[in-house]
Amino acid sequence: NEAKRKQQSFTAEYIQYTKNKGKQWISAAYTPLYNDIGRHTGYISVQNIITARKEREDQINAQNKILQEVAWLSSHEIRRPVASILGLTYLYHNSEAPAEKDEILHLIDRCANDLDNIVHNITARVNNDLSAIYIPAGNEFEPDVVLQQPPFK
């Protein structure tokens, strides 16, 4: 590590495995130590358990992926029946034959039902996918724990 070689402060995030075979995310800040004559003698480390934060980040990333997919579906799938409805209403306004107007109204109705089905499918997907991702309010998380560790060389 370049900062360590230059005896500068640096930070790192890593997974630490516990005695009971669990794992936790750690954020560590390392600060160089110097003796009275300015000679580098090692580092002191302040470590925080950041597992809750990392889990929240994973949940938010999963939620964002779902929302991006929904946005794509909304912009592409919804556009098709909307464009059809717009075109058919133009034809309806420019048509004079009653039979043709009835046929156009039938097609508009079919497009509106297609649009309704697409919206229901998107809503169901959002409800199903997002309900699987639990992101509690910020005050439901326990604060990160500060670990005590002696300086290392």
Coordinates of N, CA and C in Angstrom, one line a residue:
N1 N 0.8 -1.2 0.0 CA 0.0 0.0 0.0 C 0.9 1.2 0.0
E2 N 0.6 2.1 -0.9 CA 1.4 3.4 -1.1 C 1.4 4.2 0.2
A3 N 0.3 4.4 0.8 CA 0.2 5.3 2.0 C 1.0 4.7 3.1
K4 N 1.0 3.4 3.3 CA 1.8 2.7 4.3 C 3.3 2.9 4.1
R5 N 3.6 2.7 2.8 CA 5.0 2.9 2.4 C 5.5 4.3 2.7
K6 N 4.7 5.3 2.5 CA 5.1 6.7 2.8 C 4.8 7.1 4.2
Q7 N 4.3 6.1 5.0 CA 4.0 6.3 6.4 C 3.0 7.4 6.6
Q8 N 1.9 7.3 5.8 CA 0.8 8.3 5.8 C -0.4 7.6 6.4
S9 N -1.4 8.3 6.8 CA -2.7 7.8 7.3 C -3.4 7.1 6.2
F10 N -4.2 6.1 6.5 CA -5.0 5.4 5.4 C -6.1 4.7 6.1
T11 N -7.1 4.4 5.3 CA -8.3 3.7 5.8 C -8.5 2.4 4.9
A12 N -9.2 1.5 5.5 CA -9.5 0.2 4.8 C -10.8 -0.3 5.3
E13 N -11.5 -1.0 4.4 CA -12.7 -1.8 4.8 C -12.5 -3.2 4.4
Y14 N -12.9 -4.1 5.3 CA -12.6 -5.5 5.1 C -13.6 -6.3 5.9
I15 N -13.7 -7.6 5.5 CA -14.5 -8.6 6.2 C -13.6 -9.3 7.3
Q16 N -14.1 -9.4 8.5 CA -13.5 -10.0 9.6 C -14.3 -11.2 10.0
Y17 N -13.7 -12.4 10.1 CA -14.5 -13.6 10.5 C -14.3 -13.7 12.0
T18 N -15.5 -14.1 12.7 CA -15.5 -14.2 14.1 C -15.3 -15.6 14.6
K19 N -15.1 -15.8 15.9 CA -14.9 -17.1 16.4 C -16.0 -18.1 16.1
N20 N -17.3 -17.6 16.1 CA -18.4 -18.4 15.9 C -18.7 -18.6 14.4
K21 N -17.7 -18.4 13.6 CA -17.8 -18.5 12.1 C -18.8 -17.5 11.4
G22 N -19.0 -16.5 12.1 CA -19.8 -15.4 11.5 C -18.8 -14.4 10.8
K23 N -19.4 -13.4 10.2 CA -18.5 -12.4 9.6 C -19.1 -11.1 9.8
Q24 N -18.2 -10.1 9.8 CA -18.6 -8.7 10.0 C -17.7 -7.8 9.2
W25 N -18.3 -6.7 8.7 CA -17.5 -5.7 8.0 C -16.9 -4.8 9.0
I26 N -15.6 -4.4 8.7 CA -14.9 -3.5 9.6 C -14.3 -2.4 8.7
S27 N -14.4 -1.1 9.3 CA -13.8 0.0 8.7 C -12.7 0.4 9.6
A28 N -11.4 0.5 9.1 CA -10.3 0.8 10.0 C -9.6 2.0 9.5
A29 N -9.2 2.9 10.4 CA -8.4 4.1 10.0 C -7.1 3.9 10.7
Y30 N -6.0 4.0 10.0 CA -4.7 3.8 10.5 C -3.9 5.1 10.5
T31 N -3.4 5.5 11.6 CA -2.6 6.7 11.7 C -1.2 6.4 12.2
P32 N -0.2 6.9 11.5 CA 1.2 6.6 11.9 C 1.6 7.2 13.3
L33 N 2.4 6.4 13.9 CA 2.9 6.9 15.2 C 4.4 7.2 15.1
Y34 N 4.9 8.2 15.8 CA 6.3 8.6 15.8 C 6.8 8.8 17.2
N35 N 8.0 8.4 17.4 CA 8.6 8.6 18.8 C 9.0 10.1 19.0
D36 N 9.7 10.4 20.1 CA 10.0 11.7 20.4 C 11.0 12.4 19.4
I37 N 11.8 11.6 18.7 CA 12.7 12.2 17.7 C 12.2 12.1 16.3
G38 N 10.9 11.8 16.2 CA 10.2 11.8 14.9 C 10.4 10.6 14.0
R39 N 10.9 9.5 14.6 CA 11.0 8.2 13.9 C 9.7 7.4 13.9
H40 N 9.3 6.9 12.8 CA 8.1 6.2 12.7 C 8.3 4.9 13.5
T41 N 7.3 4.6 14.4 CA 7.3 3.5 15.2 C 6.2 2.5 15.0
G42 N 5.2 2.8 14.2 CA 4.1 1.9 13.9 C 2.9 2.7 13.6
Y43 N 1.7 2.1 13.8 CA 0.4 2.7 13.5 C -0.5 2.4 14.7
I44 N -1.4 3.3 14.8 CA -2.6 3.1 15.7 C -3.8 3.0 14.8
S45 N -4.7 2.1 15.2 CA -5.8 1.8 14.4 C -7.1 2.0 15.2
V46 N -8.0 2.7 14.6 CA -9.4 2.8 15.1 C -10.3 2.1 14.2
Q47 N -11.0 1.1 14.7 CA -11.8 0.2 13.9 C -13.3 0.3 14.3
N48 N -14.1 0.3 13.3 CA -15.6 0.3 13.6 C -16.2 -0.8 12.8
I49 N -17.2 -1.5 13.5 CA -18.0 -2.5 12.8 C -19.0 -1.7 11.9
I50 N -19.0 -2.0 10.7 CA -19.9 -1.3 9.7 C -20.8 -2.3 9.0
T51 N -21.0 -3.5 9.6 CA -21.8 -4.5 9.0 C -23.2 -4.0 8.6
A52 N -23.9 -3.3 9.6 CA -25.2 -2.7 9.3 C -25.2 -1.8 8.1
R53 N -24.2 -0.9 8.1 CA -24.1 0.0 6.9 C -24.0 -0.7 5.6
K54 N -23.1 -1.7 5.6 CA -22.9 -2.5 4.4 C -24.1 -3.3 3.9
E55 N -24.9 -3.8 4.9 CA -26.1 -4.5 4.6 C -27.1 -3.5 4.0
R56 N -27.2 -2.3 4.6 CA -28.1 -1.3 4.1 C -27.7 -0.9 2.7
E57 N -26.4 -0.8 2.4 CA -26.0 -0.4 1.1 C -26.4 -1.5 0.1
D58 N -26.2 -2.8 0.4 CA -26.6 -3.9 -0.4 C -28.1 -3.8 -0.7
Q59 N -28.9 -3.6 0.3 CA -30.4 -3.5 0.2 C -30.7 -2.3 -0.8
I60 N -30.1 -1.2 -0.6 CA -30.4 0.0 -1.4 C -30.0 -0.3 -2.8
N61 N -28.8 -0.9 -3.1 CA -28.4 -1.3 -4.4 C -29.4 -2.2 -5.1
A62 N -29.9 -3.2 -4.3 CA -30.9 -4.1 -4.9 C -32.2 -3.4 -5.3
Q63 N -32.6 -2.5 -4.4 CA -33.8 -1.7 -4.6 C -33.6 -0.8 -5.9
N64 N -32.4 -0.2 -6.0 CA -32.2 0.7 -7.1 C -32.2 -0.1 -8.4
K65 N -31.7 -1.3 -8.4 CA -31.7 -2.2 -9.6 C -33.1 -2.5 -10.0
I66 N -34.0 -2.8 -9.1 CA -35.4 -3.1 -9.4 C -36.1 -1.8 -9.9
L67 N -35.8 -0.7 -9.3 CA -36.4 0.6 -9.8 C -35.9 0.9 -11.2
Q68 N -34.7 0.7 -11.5 CA -34.2 0.9 -12.9 C -34.9 0.0 -13.9
E69 N -35.1 -1.2 -13.5 CA -35.8 -2.1 -14.4 C -37.3 -1.7 -14.6
V70 N -37.9 -1.2 -13.5 CA -39.3 -0.7 -13.6 C -39.3 0.5 -14.5
A71 N -38.3 1.4 -14.4 CA -38.3 2.6 -15.2 C -38.2 2.2 -16.7
W72 N -37.3 1.2 -17.0 CA -37.2 0.8 -18.3 C -38.5 0.2 -18.9
L73 N -39.1 -0.7 -18.1 CA -40.4 -1.3 -18.5 C -41.4 -0.2 -18.7
S74 N -41.4 0.8 -17.8 CA -42.4 1.9 -17.9 C -42.2 2.6 -19.2
S75 N -41.0 3.0 -19.5 CA -40.7 3.8 -20.6 C -40.9 3.1 -22.0
H76 N -40.7 1.8 -22.0 CA -40.8 1.0 -23.2 C -42.1 0.3 -23.4
E77 N -42.5 -0.4 -22.4 CA -43.7 -1.2 -22.5 C -45.0 -0.3 -22.5
I78 N -45.0 0.7 -21.7 CA -46.2 1.6 -21.7 C -46.2 2.4 -22.9
R79 N -45.1 2.7 -23.5 CA -45.1 3.6 -24.7 C -45.9 3.0 -25.9
R80 N -45.8 1.7 -26.0 CA -46.4 1.0 -27.2 C -48.0 1.3 -27.2
P81 N -48.7 0.9 -26.1 CA -50.2 1.2 -26.2 C -50.5 2.7 -26.1
V82 N -49.7 3.5 -25.5 CA -50.0 4.9 -25.5 C -49.8 5.5 -26.9
A83 N -48.8 5.1 -27.6 CA -48.6 5.6 -29.0 C -49.8 5.1 -29.9
S84 N -50.2 3.9 -29.6 CA -51.4 3.3 -30.4 C -52.6 4.1 -30.1
I85 N -52.9 4.4 -28.9 CA -54.1 5.2 -28.5 C -54.0 6.6 -29.1
L86 N -52.8 7.2 -29.1 CA -52.7 8.5 -29.7 C -53.0 8.5 -31.2
G87 N -52.4 7.5 -31.9 CA -52.7 7.4 -33.3 C -54.1 7.1 -33.6
L88 N -54.7 6.2 -32.8 CA -56.2 5.9 -33.0 C -57.1 7.0 -32.8
T89 N -56.8 7.8 -31.7 CA -57.6 9.0 -31.5 C -57.5 10.0 -32.6
Y90 N -56.3 10.1 -33.2 CA -56.2 11.0 -34.4 C -57.1 10.5 -35.5
L91 N -57.0 9.2 -35.8 CA -57.9 8.6 -36.8 C -59.3 8.8 -36.5
Y92 N -59.7 8.6 -35.3 CA -61.1 8.8 -34.9 C -61.6 10.2 -35.2
H93 N -60.8 11.2 -34.8 CA -61.2 12.6 -35.1 C -61.3 12.9 -36.6
N94 N -60.6 12.2 -37.4 CA -60.5 12.5 -38.8 C -61.4 11.5 -39.6
S95 N -62.1 10.6 -38.9 CA -63.0 9.7 -39.6 C -64.4 10.2 -39.6
E96 N -65.2 9.9 -40.7 CA -66.6 10.3 -40.7 C -67.5 9.1 -40.8
A97 N -67.0 8.0 -41.1 CA -67.8 6.8 -41.2 C -68.1 6.2 -39.9
P98 N -69.4 6.0 -39.5 CA -69.7 5.4 -38.2 C -69.1 4.1 -37.9
A99 N -69.1 3.2 -38.9 CA -68.6 1.9 -38.8 C -67.1 1.9 -38.5
E100 N -66.4 2.9 -39.2 CA -64.9 3.0 -39.0 C -64.7 3.6 -37.5
K101 N -65.5 4.5 -37.1 CA -65.4 5.1 -35.8 C -65.6 4.0 -34.7
D102 N -66.6 3.1 -34.9 CA -66.8 2.0 -34.0 C -65.6 1.1 -33.9
E103 N -65.0 0.8 -35.1 CA -63.8 -0.1 -35.1 C -62.7 0.6 -34.4
I104 N -62.5 1.9 -34.6 CA -61.4 2.6 -33.9 C -61.6 2.6 -32.4
L105 N -62.9 2.8 -32.0 CA -63.2 2.8 -30.5 C -62.9 1.4 -29.9
H106 N -63.2 0.4 -30.7 CA -62.9 -1.0 -30.2 C -61.3 -1.1 -30.1
L107 N -60.6 -0.6 -31.0 CA -59.1 -0.8 -30.9 C -58.5 0.1 -29.8
I108 N -59.1 1.3 -29.6 CA -58.7 2.1 -28.4 C -59.0 1.4 -27.1
D109 N -60.1 0.8 -27.0 CA -60.5 0.0 -25.8 C -59.5 -1.1 -25.6
R110 N -59.1 -1.8 -26.7 CA -58.1 -2.9 -26.5 C -56.8 -2.4 -26.1
C111 N -56.3 -1.3 -26.6 CA -55.1 -0.7 -26.2 C -55.1 -0.2 -24.8
A112 N -56.2 0.4 -24.4 CA -56.4 0.8 -23.0 C -56.3 -0.4 -22.0
N113 N -56.9 -1.5 -22.4 CA -56.8 -2.7 -21.6 C -55.4 -3.3 -21.6
D114 N -54.7 -3.2 -22.7 CA -53.3 -3.6 -22.7 C -52.5 -2.7 -21.8
L115 N -52.7 -1.4 -21.8 CA -52.0 -0.5 -21.0 C -52.3 -0.8 -19.5
D116 N -53.6 -1.1 -19.2 CA -54.0 -1.4 -17.8 C -53.3 -2.7 -17.3
N117 N -53.2 -3.7 -18.2 CA -52.5 -4.9 -17.8 C -51.0 -4.7 -17.6
I118 N -50.4 -3.8 -18.4 CA -49.0 -3.5 -18.2 C -48.8 -2.8 -16.9
V119 N -49.6 -1.8 -16.6 CA -49.5 -1.1 -15.3 C -49.7 -2.1 -14.1
H120 N -50.7 -3.0 -14.2 CA -50.9 -4.0 -13.1 C -49.7 -4.9 -13.0
N121 N -49.1 -5.3 -14.1 CA -47.9 -6.2 -14.0 C -46.7 -5.4 -13.4
I122 N -46.5 -4.2 -13.8 CA -45.4 -3.4 -13.2 C -45.7 -3.2 -11.7
T123 N -46.9 -2.9 -11.3 CA -47.2 -2.7 -9.9 C -47.0 -4.0 -9.1
A124 N -47.4 -5.1 -9.6 CA -47.2 -6.4 -9.0 C -45.7 -6.7 -8.8
R125 N -45.0 -6.4 -9.8 CA -43.5 -6.7 -9.8 C -42.9 -5.8 -8.7
V126 N -43.2 -4.5 -8.7 CA -42.7 -3.6 -7.7 C -43.0 -4.1 -6.3
N127 N -44.3 -4.4 -6.1 CA -44.7 -4.9 -4.8 C -44.0 -6.2 -4.4
N128 N -43.9 -7.1 -5.3 CA -43.3 -8.4 -5.0 C -41.8 -8.2 -4.7
D129 N -41.1 -7.6 -5.7 CA -39.6 -7.4 -5.6 C -39.2 -6.5 -4.4
L130 N -39.9 -5.4 -4.3 CA -39.5 -4.5 -3.2 C -39.9 -5.0 -1.8
S131 N -40.9 -5.8 -1.7 CA -41.3 -6.3 -0.4 C -40.3 -7.3 0.1
A132 N -39.6 -7.9 -0.8 CA -38.5 -8.8 -0.4 C -37.3 -8.1 0.1
I133 N -37.2 -6.8 -0.1 CA -36.1 -6.0 0.4 C -36.5 -5.2 1.6
Y134 N -36.1 -5.5 2.8 CA -36.5 -4.8 4.0 C -35.4 -3.8 4.3
I135 N -35.8 -2.5 4.2 CA -34.9 -1.4 4.6 C -35.6 -0.7 5.7
P136 N -35.2 -1.0 7.0 CA -35.9 -0.3 8.1 C -35.4 1.2 8.1
A137 N -36.2 1.9 8.9 CA -35.9 3.3 9.1 C -34.6 3.4 9.8
G138 N -33.9 4.5 9.6 CA -32.6 4.7 10.2 C -32.5 4.5 11.7
N139 N -33.5 4.8 12.4 CA -33.4 4.7 13.9 C -33.6 3.2 14.4
E140 N -33.9 2.3 13.5 CA -34.1 0.9 13.9 C -32.7 0.2 13.9
F141 N -31.7 0.8 13.4 CA -30.4 0.2 13.4 C -29.6 0.5 14.6
E142 N -28.8 -0.5 15.1 CA -28.0 -0.2 16.3 C -26.8 0.6 15.7
P143 N -26.2 1.4 16.6 CA -25.0 2.2 16.1 C -23.8 1.2 15.9
D144 N -22.9 1.7 15.0 CA -21.7 0.9 14.8 C -20.9 0.8 16.2
V145 N -20.3 -0.3 16.4 CA -19.5 -0.6 17.6 C -18.1 -0.2 17.3
V146 N -17.5 0.4 18.3 CA -16.1 0.8 18.1 C -15.2 -0.3 18.8
L147 N -14.3 -0.9 18.1 CA -13.4 -1.9 18.6 C -12.2 -1.3 19.2
Q148 N -11.7 -1.8 20.2 CA -10.4 -1.4 20.8 C -9.3 -2.3 20.4
Q149 N -8.2 -1.8 19.9 CA -7.1 -2.6 19.5 C -5.8 -1.8 19.8
P150 N -4.8 -2.5 20.3 CA -3.5 -1.8 20.5 C -2.8 -1.5 19.2
P151 N -1.9 -0.5 19.2 CA -1.2 -0.2 18.0 C -0.4 -1.4 17.5
F152 N -0.2 -1.5 16.2 CA 0.6 -2.5 15.6 C 1.8 -1.9 14.9
K153 N 2.8 -2.7 14.7 CA 4.0 -2.2 14.0 C 4.1 -2.9 12.6

